[in-house]
Amino acid sequence: MKTTIYALSTPPGRSGIAVVRLSGPSARDILAALLTEPYPVPRQASLRSLHTATGDVFDRALVLWFPAPASFTGEDCVELHLHGGAAVIDGAITAIESAGGCLAQAGEFTRRAFENDKLDLTEAEGLADLIEAETEGQRKQALAQMSGSLKQLYEGWREALISVLASIEGEIDFPDEADVPDALAHRAYEPISGLIFSIELHLADGRRGERVRTGFSIALIGAPNAGKSSLLNRLAGRDAAIVTDIPGTTRDIVEVRVTMAGFPVVICDTAGLREAVDAIEAEGVRRALDRAEHADLRIGVADARSQSELLDLKGRLLDDDLLVLNKLDLVSGKTGGAGLGVSAKTGEGIDALERRIEAIVQERLGARELPALSRARHRRAVEAAHSALLRCRTRLADAPELAGEDARLAVRALESLTGRVDVEDILDRVFSQFCIGK
Ligand SMILES: Nc1nc2c(ncn2[C@@H]2O[C@H](COP(=O)(O)OP(=O)(O)O)[C@@H](O)[C@H]2O)c(=O)[nH]1
Ligand SMILES: [Mg+2]
């Protein structure tokens, strides 16, 4: 028999209300052990005095009773909306433990909900992301995923593939019927190609969903003293990096996390690019180049007075990157339109630069019609399904048995996404990221 678990589901510490949750076959009896007044009606908040085993009243609080299966976990559940003081919570824990409750592990409530088919693995991940969400864009993506956007997509592919698999297997079972091999290749080719196309669209999204979760990265690069650190501080709204007039001040990468267009953005200040004067600076330059290569966007910063800095940066930036001409305050007249003119010193042009960055972030991360895969785990499984389908398609005409095997592999890859097939290590990894009480 399953244990009955409990946990404090609100953060520890003093608060107006603290919620302790119970789930499992004894949840009902444990609540009964705390009460002397009538048992609450299902799903209705009831005010009750709560007692420890020795008869001590530890709180007068709202209690909720959710009989299975209409609960978050699908099991009998109880919620105690206690007053959020340490002694009250201690009293509740003592009373619950002496009535047979066991402290839940991280993510155990959600894992039970998953085991009872209340949600699939992608929805559980969406729930974890929603709890972690710090920006509006993250919230929207997490909420859509928690509501089944990825599940529907993957389940739809799986169903389509299973009907293709059925026709391939029909062919293997009745090989003698006239002209069937050609018919099979004919029947299966189109739907498999359609699936391959949808999967390729899903994969080729510039890692949008993963970036929404982890942050869009921007690297500031340029010559020493161009004003990269000053610009970082402007964008961050605080003195994050040291600014001096000594070239080569910045060596380590300084990262600042900001929210732009509702998405998390990580801006990195880097060492100025030049022939380094010592080993430390050389390492700084190496790191700067490495970061620039892996960033989602590079912002080249040049001193607006220097033609050579401008030329050097043009060689380092990609088409979609930004070029900023700094120290506009020292230039008389215009900058000639080669880049965005700003002054990190006076603040001139910074608003316009921020709007440009926001537009880029919005364009690259903003919502599309298709839901975005949001984790490396999804990408690996979708890629596995994709390569199995490519093999399947080439084998349709000549080797239907092998094609069938490939189609089955693709089905399995899709099923590992939603957690339909048991992949214990994946489950452990997904649920251990939750906090205790969720
Ligand atoms: N006049 C002026 N000086 C600037 C501006 N931006 C940075 N500086 C100065 O240029 C020097 C180098 O700045 P810093 O941000 O450390 O450049 P970095 O080496 O690219 O990080 C410092 O003395 C700054 O005060 C600007 O827009 N106008
Ligand atoms: Mg610097």
Coordinates of C-alpha atoms and ligand atoms in Angstrom, one line a residue:
M1 CA 0.0 0.0 0.0
K2 CA 1.2 3.5 -0.8
T3 CA 2.3 5.8 2.0
T4 CA 0.5 8.9 2.8
I5 CA 2.8 11.9 2.3
Y6 CA 2.6 15.4 3.7
A7 CA 4.7 18.5 3.2
L8 CA 4.7 22.2 3.8
S9 CA 3.8 23.5 0.3
T10 CA 4.5 27.2 1.1
P11 CA 8.0 28.5 1.8
P12 CA 9.3 28.0 5.3
G13 CA 9.4 31.0 7.6
R14 CA 6.8 33.3 9.0
S15 CA 3.8 34.1 6.8
G16 CA 0.1 35.0 7.0
I17 CA -0.9 31.5 5.9
A18 CA 1.1 28.3 5.5
V19 CA -0.4 25.4 3.5
V20 CA 0.4 21.8 4.5
R21 CA -0.7 19.3 2.0
L22 CA -1.4 15.5 2.4
S23 CA -1.9 12.9 -0.2
G24 CA -2.5 9.1 0.0
P25 CA -4.8 6.4 1.2
S26 CA -4.7 7.6 4.9
A27 CA -5.1 11.3 4.2
R28 CA -8.8 11.1 5.2
D29 CA -8.0 9.3 8.5
I30 CA -5.1 11.6 9.3
L31 CA -7.4 14.7 9.0
A32 CA -10.0 12.9 11.1
A33 CA -7.4 12.4 13.8
L34 CA -6.9 16.1 14.0
L35 CA -10.6 17.0 14.2
T36 CA -13.2 16.8 16.9
E37 CA -15.8 18.8 14.9
P38 CA -17.7 17.3 11.9
Y39 CA -15.6 16.1 8.9
P40 CA -15.6 18.8 6.1
V41 CA -17.7 18.5 2.9
P42 CA -15.5 17.6 -0.1
R43 CA -13.9 20.6 -1.9
Q44 CA -15.4 23.2 0.5
A45 CA -13.3 25.3 2.8
S46 CA -14.3 24.7 6.4
L47 CA -13.0 26.4 9.6
R48 CA -11.9 23.8 12.2
S49 CA -9.9 23.6 15.4
L50 CA -6.9 21.2 14.9
H51 CA -5.5 19.0 17.7
T52 CA -2.4 17.1 18.3
A53 CA -2.6 13.5 19.5
T54 CA -2.4 14.7 23.1
G55 CA -5.4 17.0 22.6
D56 CA -3.6 20.2 22.3
V57 CA -5.2 22.7 19.9
F58 CA -2.4 23.9 17.6
D59 CA -4.5 26.1 15.3
R60 CA -8.0 27.1 14.2
A61 CA -7.7 27.0 10.4
L62 CA -9.3 26.3 7.1
V63 CA -9.2 22.7 6.0
L64 CA -10.0 21.2 2.6
W65 CA -10.8 17.6 1.7
F66 CA -10.4 16.4 -1.8
P67 CA -11.5 12.7 -2.2
A68 CA -9.8 10.7 -4.9
P69 CA -9.8 10.8 -7.9
A70 CA -10.7 14.5 -8.3
S71 CA -7.6 15.9 -6.7
F72 CA -4.2 17.1 -7.9
T73 CA -2.5 13.8 -7.3
G74 CA -5.5 11.6 -8.1
E75 CA -5.3 10.3 -4.5
D76 CA -7.2 11.4 -1.4
C77 CA -5.8 14.8 -0.6
V78 CA -6.1 17.2 2.3
E79 CA -5.0 20.8 2.6
L80 CA -4.5 22.6 5.9
H81 CA -4.4 26.4 5.5
L82 CA -2.7 27.2 8.7
H83 CA -1.5 30.4 10.3
G84 CA 2.0 30.7 9.1
G85 CA 4.0 30.6 12.4
A86 CA 6.8 28.1 13.2
A87 CA 5.0 26.7 16.3
V88 CA 1.8 26.1 14.4
I89 CA 3.6 24.3 11.6
D90 CA 5.5 22.2 14.1
G91 CA 2.2 21.3 15.8
A92 CA 0.7 20.3 12.5
I93 CA 3.8 18.2 11.6
T94 CA 3.8 16.4 15.0
A95 CA 0.1 15.7 14.7
I96 CA 0.3 14.4 11.2
E97 CA 3.3 12.2 11.9
S98 CA 1.8 10.6 14.9
A99 CA -1.3 9.9 12.8
G100 CA 0.9 8.1 10.2
G101 CA 1.9 10.7 7.6
C102 CA 5.4 10.6 6.0
L103 CA 7.3 13.6 4.9
A104 CA 7.2 13.9 1.1
Q105 CA 10.2 13.8 -1.1
A106 CA 10.9 16.6 -3.6
G107 CA 8.4 16.5 -6.4
E108 CA 6.5 13.5 -4.9
F109 CA 3.1 15.1 -5.1
T110 CA 3.6 15.8 -8.8
R111 CA 5.1 12.4 -9.4
R112 CA 2.0 10.8 -8.0
A113 CA -0.2 13.0 -10.2
F114 CA 1.9 11.7 -13.1
E115 CA 1.5 8.1 -12.1
N116 CA -2.2 8.6 -11.8
D117 CA -2.4 10.1 -15.4
K118 CA -3.3 13.6 -14.1
L119 CA -0.5 15.0 -16.3
D120 CA 2.1 13.7 -18.7
L121 CA 5.9 14.4 -18.3
T122 CA 5.9 17.6 -20.5
E123 CA 3.0 19.0 -18.4
A124 CA 4.9 18.2 -15.2
E125 CA 7.9 20.0 -16.6
G126 CA 5.7 22.9 -17.5
L127 CA 4.5 23.0 -13.9
A128 CA 8.1 23.0 -12.7
D129 CA 8.9 25.9 -15.1
L130 CA 5.8 27.8 -14.0
I131 CA 7.0 27.7 -10.4
E132 CA 10.5 28.9 -11.5
A133 CA 9.2 31.5 -14.0
E134 CA 10.5 35.0 -13.3
T135 CA 9.4 36.8 -16.4
E136 CA 6.2 37.1 -18.4
G137 CA 7.6 35.2 -21.4
Q138 CA 8.7 32.3 -19.2
R139 CA 5.3 32.3 -17.5
K140 CA 3.4 32.1 -20.8
Q141 CA 5.5 29.3 -22.2
A142 CA 5.3 27.3 -18.9
L143 CA 1.6 27.8 -18.6
A144 CA 1.0 26.6 -22.2
Q145 CA 3.2 23.6 -21.7
M146 CA 1.6 22.8 -18.4
S147 CA -1.8 23.0 -20.2
G148 CA -0.7 20.4 -22.7
S149 CA 0.7 22.2 -25.7
L150 CA 3.7 19.9 -26.1
K151 CA 1.8 16.9 -25.0
Q152 CA -0.8 17.4 -27.8
L153 CA 1.8 17.9 -30.4
Y154 CA 3.8 14.8 -29.5
E155 CA 0.7 12.7 -28.9
G156 CA -0.6 13.8 -32.3
W157 CA 2.7 12.7 -34.0
R158 CA 2.6 9.4 -32.1
E159 CA -0.9 8.6 -33.2
A160 CA -0.1 9.4 -36.8
L161 CA 2.9 7.2 -36.6
I162 CA 1.1 4.3 -35.1
S163 CA -1.3 4.2 -37.9
V164 CA 1.6 4.2 -40.4
L165 CA 3.2 1.4 -38.4
A166 CA 0.0 -0.6 -38.6
S167 CA 0.0 -0.4 -42.4
I168 CA 3.7 -1.4 -42.5
E169 CA 3.0 -4.4 -40.2
G170 CA 0.1 -5.3 -42.4
E171 CA 2.4 -5.6 -45.3
I172 CA 4.9 -7.7 -43.3
D173 CA 2.1 -10.1 -42.2
F174 CA 0.5 -10.5 -45.7
P175 CA 3.5 -10.3 -48.1
D176 CA 1.9 -12.5 -50.7
E177 CA -0.9 -10.3 -51.8
A178 CA -0.3 -8.9 -55.3
D179 CA 1.5 -5.7 -55.8
V180 CA 1.5 -4.8 -52.1
P181 CA 5.1 -3.7 -51.6
D182 CA 4.6 -0.8 -54.0
A183 CA 1.3 0.0 -52.4
L184 CA 3.0 0.1 -49.0
A185 CA 5.7 2.4 -50.1
H186 CA 3.0 4.5 -51.6
R187 CA 0.7 4.5 -48.6
A188 CA 3.4 5.1 -45.9
Y189 CA 5.7 7.5 -47.8
E190 CA 3.4 10.6 -47.6
P191 CA 2.5 10.5 -44.0
I192 CA 6.1 9.7 -42.9
S193 CA 7.3 12.6 -45.0
G194 CA 4.7 14.9 -43.4
L195 CA 5.9 13.9 -40.0
I196 CA 9.5 14.4 -40.9
F197 CA 8.6 17.9 -42.1
S198 CA 6.7 18.8 -39.0
I199 CA 9.5 17.5 -36.8
E200 CA 12.1 19.5 -38.8
L201 CA 10.0 22.7 -38.3
H202 CA 9.8 22.0 -34.6
L203 CA 13.6 21.5 -34.3
A204 CA 14.5 24.5 -36.4
D205 CA 13.3 27.1 -34.0
G206 CA 16.6 28.6 -33.0
R207 CA 16.3 26.9 -29.6
R208 CA 13.6 29.4 -28.8
G209 CA 11.9 27.5 -25.9
E210 CA 15.2 26.5 -24.3
R211 CA 16.3 30.2 -24.4
V212 CA 13.0 31.4 -22.8
R213 CA 13.8 29.1 -19.9
T214 CA 17.5 29.8 -19.5
G215 CA 17.9 33.3 -20.9
F216 CA 18.9 35.0 -24.2
S217 CA 22.6 35.7 -24.1
I218 CA 24.3 38.9 -25.4
A219 CA 28.0 39.5 -25.5
L220 CA 29.5 43.0 -25.6
I221 CA 32.7 42.9 -27.6
G222 CA 35.1 45.5 -28.8
A223 CA 38.5 47.1 -28.4
P224 CA 39.8 48.1 -24.9
N225 CA 38.4 51.4 -23.7
A226 CA 35.6 51.4 -26.3
G227 CA 33.2 51.7 -23.4
K228 CA 31.8 48.1 -23.1
S229 CA 31.8 48.1 -19.3
S230 CA 30.2 51.5 -19.2
L231 CA 27.5 50.3 -21.6
L232 CA 26.9 47.2 -19.5
N233 CA 26.4 49.3 -16.4
R234 CA 23.9 51.5 -18.3
L235 CA 21.9 48.5 -19.5
A236 CA 22.0 46.9 -16.1
G237 CA 21.1 50.1 -14.3
R238 CA 23.8 49.6 -11.8
D239 CA 27.6 49.5 -11.4
A240 CA 28.2 45.9 -12.3
A241 CA 31.6 46.2 -14.0
I242 CA 34.6 48.3 -13.1
V243 CA 35.2 51.3 -15.5
T244 CA 38.5 53.0 -15.7
D245 CA 40.5 54.8 -18.4
I246 CA 43.1 52.1 -18.2
P247 CA 42.9 49.8 -21.3
G248 CA 42.6 46.1 -20.3
T249 CA 40.6 46.7 -17.1
T250 CA 38.0 44.0 -17.7
R251 CA 39.4 40.4 -17.8
D252 CA 36.8 38.1 -16.3
I253 CA 33.4 37.9 -18.0
V254 CA 30.9 40.0 -16.0
E255 CA 27.3 38.8 -16.4
V256 CA 24.2 40.7 -15.7
R257 CA 20.7 39.3 -15.8
V258 CA 17.9 41.6 -16.9
T259 CA 14.4 41.3 -18.3
M260 CA 13.7 42.6 -21.8
A261 CA 10.5 42.3 -23.7
G262 CA 9.3 39.9 -20.9
F263 CA 12.2 37.5 -21.4
P264 CA 15.3 36.8 -19.3
V265 CA 18.4 38.2 -20.9
V266 CA 22.0 37.7 -19.8
I267 CA 24.3 40.5 -20.9
C268 CA 28.1 39.7 -20.7
D269 CA 30.8 42.2 -20.6
T270 CA 34.1 40.9 -21.9
A271 CA 37.8 41.8 -22.1
G272 CA 38.8 44.2 -24.8
L273 CA 40.1 42.5 -27.9
R274 CA 43.8 43.3 -28.6
E275 CA 47.2 41.8 -28.3
A276 CA 47.3 41.0 -24.6
V277 CA 50.0 42.4 -22.4
D278 CA 50.1 39.5 -20.0
A279 CA 48.8 35.9 -19.5
I280 CA 45.8 37.0 -17.5
E281 CA 44.6 39.4 -20.2
A282 CA 45.3 36.8 -22.8
E283 CA 43.0 34.4 -21.0
G284 CA 40.4 37.2 -20.8
V285 CA 40.6 37.7 -24.5
R286 CA 40.3 34.0 -25.2
R287 CA 37.2 33.9 -23.0
A288 CA 35.8 37.0 -24.7
L289 CA 36.0 35.4 -28.1
D290 CA 34.6 32.1 -26.9
R291 CA 31.6 33.9 -25.3
A292 CA 31.1 36.0 -28.4
E293 CA 30.9 32.8 -30.5
H294 CA 28.3 31.1 -28.3
A295 CA 26.2 34.2 -27.6
D296 CA 22.7 34.6 -29.2
L297 CA 23.5 38.1 -30.1
R298 CA 26.8 40.1 -30.2
I299 CA 26.9 43.8 -29.7
G300 CA 30.1 45.3 -31.1
V301 CA 31.1 48.5 -29.3
A302 CA 33.5 50.9 -31.0
D303 CA 34.7 54.3 -30.1
A304 CA 32.8 56.5 -32.5
R305 CA 36.0 58.4 -33.4
S306 CA 37.9 55.3 -34.4
Q307 CA 37.6 54.0 -38.0
S308 CA 39.9 51.1 -37.2
E309 CA 37.8 49.8 -34.4
L310 CA 34.7 50.0 -36.6
L311 CA 36.4 48.0 -39.3
D312 CA 37.7 45.4 -36.9
L313 CA 34.3 44.8 -35.4
K314 CA 32.6 44.5 -38.8
G315 CA 34.8 41.5 -39.4
R316 CA 33.7 39.9 -36.1
L317 CA 29.9 40.5 -36.2
L318 CA 27.3 38.4 -38.0
D319 CA 24.5 39.9 -40.1
D320 CA 22.0 39.9 -37.3
D321 CA 24.3 41.4 -34.7
L322 CA 24.4 45.0 -33.5
L323 CA 27.1 47.6 -33.9
V324 CA 27.2 50.5 -31.4
L325 CA 29.3 53.6 -31.8
N326 CA 30.0 54.9 -28.3
K327 CA 31.3 58.2 -27.0
L328 CA 28.9 60.2 -29.2
D329 CA 29.4 63.1 -26.8
L330 CA 33.0 63.4 -28.0
V331 CA 32.0 63.5 -31.7
S332 CA 30.8 66.7 -33.4
G333 CA 28.0 66.0 -35.8
K334 CA 26.7 62.6 -36.9
T335 CA 28.3 59.1 -36.9
G336 CA 27.5 58.4 -40.5
G337 CA 24.9 55.6 -39.8
A338 CA 27.4 52.7 -39.7
G339 CA 26.0 51.8 -36.3
L340 CA 23.8 53.0 -33.4
G341 CA 25.2 56.1 -31.9
V342 CA 25.2 56.2 -28.1
S343 CA 27.0 57.8 -25.2
A344 CA 27.4 55.5 -22.2
K345 CA 28.6 58.6 -20.4
T346 CA 25.6 60.9 -20.9
G347 CA 22.9 58.2 -21.7
E348 CA 22.2 59.6 -25.1
G349 CA 20.9 56.9 -27.5
I350 CA 20.6 54.2 -24.7
D351 CA 16.8 54.1 -24.9
A352 CA 17.0 53.5 -28.6
L353 CA 19.6 50.8 -28.1
E354 CA 17.4 49.1 -25.5
R355 CA 14.4 49.2 -27.9
R356 CA 16.5 47.6 -30.6
I357 CA 17.6 44.8 -28.3
E358 CA 14.0 44.3 -27.1
A359 CA 12.8 44.0 -30.7
I360 CA 15.4 41.4 -31.4
V361 CA 14.6 39.4 -28.3
Q362 CA 10.9 39.6 -29.0
E363 CA 11.4 38.5 -32.6
R364 CA 13.7 35.5 -31.7
L365 CA 11.9 34.3 -28.5
G366 CA 8.3 35.6 -29.0
A367 CA 5.4 33.1 -29.2
R368 CA 4.7 31.3 -32.5
E369 CA 1.9 29.1 -33.6
L370 CA 3.7 25.9 -32.8
P371 CA 4.7 25.3 -29.2
A372 CA 8.4 25.3 -28.6
L373 CA 10.4 22.4 -27.1
S374 CA 11.8 23.8 -24.0
R375 CA 14.5 21.4 -22.8
A376 CA 17.6 19.6 -24.1
R377 CA 15.7 16.4 -23.1
H378 CA 13.0 17.2 -25.7
R379 CA 15.5 18.0 -28.4
R380 CA 17.4 14.8 -28.0
A381 CA 14.2 12.7 -28.1
V382 CA 12.7 14.6 -31.1
E383 CA 16.1 14.2 -32.9
A384 CA 16.1 10.5 -32.2
A385 CA 12.5 10.2 -33.6
H386 CA 13.6 12.3 -36.7
S387 CA 16.6 10.1 -37.6
A388 CA 14.6 6.9 -37.1
L389 CA 11.9 8.3 -39.5
L390 CA 14.5 9.2 -42.1
R391 CA 15.8 5.6 -42.0
C392 CA 12.3 4.2 -42.0
R393 CA 11.4 6.2 -45.2
T394 CA 14.5 5.0 -47.1
R395 CA 13.7 1.3 -46.2
L396 CA 10.0 1.3 -47.0
A397 CA 10.3 -0.1 -50.5
D398 CA 13.0 -2.7 -50.0
A399 CA 13.0 -3.8 -46.4
P400 CA 9.6 -3.3 -44.8
E401 CA 10.6 -5.3 -41.6
L402 CA 13.5 -2.8 -41.0
A403 CA 11.2 0.1 -41.8
G404 CA 8.8 -1.2 -39.2
E405 CA 11.5 -1.4 -36.7
D406 CA 12.6 2.2 -37.3
A407 CA 9.0 3.4 -37.0
R408 CA 8.7 1.6 -33.7
L409 CA 11.9 3.3 -32.5
A410 CA 10.4 6.6 -33.5
V411 CA 7.3 5.8 -31.5
R412 CA 9.4 5.0 -28.5
A413 CA 11.3 8.2 -28.7
L414 CA 8.0 10.2 -28.8
E415 CA 6.7 8.1 -25.9
S416 CA 9.7 8.9 -23.8
L417 CA 8.9 12.6 -24.2
T418 CA 5.5 12.3 -22.6
G419 CA 6.6 9.6 -20.2
R420 CA 4.4 6.9 -21.7
V421 CA 7.2 4.4 -21.7
D422 CA 8.9 3.9 -18.3
V423 CA 12.2 5.6 -18.3
E424 CA 13.0 5.6 -14.6
D425 CA 16.1 7.8 -14.8
I426 CA 14.3 10.4 -16.8
L427 CA 11.5 10.4 -14.3
D428 CA 13.9 10.7 -11.4
R429 CA 15.6 13.6 -13.0
V430 CA 12.5 15.5 -13.9
F431 CA 10.8 15.2 -10.5
S432 CA 13.9 15.8 -8.4
Q433 CA 14.0 19.4 -9.7
F434 CA 10.8 20.2 -7.9
C435 CA 10.8 21.5 -4.3
I436 CA 9.4 19.5 -1.4
G437 CA 5.7 20.1 -1.2
K438 CA 5.1 20.2 -5.0
Ligands
LIG1 N1 33.3 60.7 -23.0 C1 32.9 59.4 -22.9 N2 33.7 58.6 -22.2 C2 33.3 57.3 -22.1 C3 32.1 56.8 -22.7 N3 32.0 55.5 -22.4 C4 33.1 55.2 -21.7 N4 33.9 56.3 -21.5 C5 35.2 56.3 -20.8 O1 36.1 55.5 -21.5 C6 36.9 54.8 -20.6 C7 36.8 53.3 -20.8 O2 35.5 52.8 -20.5 P1 35.2 51.3 -20.2 O3 33.7 51.3 -20.0 O4 36.0 50.9 -19.0 O5 35.6 50.7 -21.5 P2 35.9 49.1 -21.8 O6 37.4 48.9 -21.7 O7 35.4 48.9 -23.2 O8 35.1 48.3 -20.9 C8 36.5 55.2 -19.2 O9 37.4 56.3 -18.8 C9 35.1 55.7 -19.4 O10 34.7 56.7 -18.5 C10 31.3 57.8 -23.4 O11 30.2 57.5 -23.9 N5 31.7 59.1 -23.5
MG2 MG 35.8 46.9 -19.6

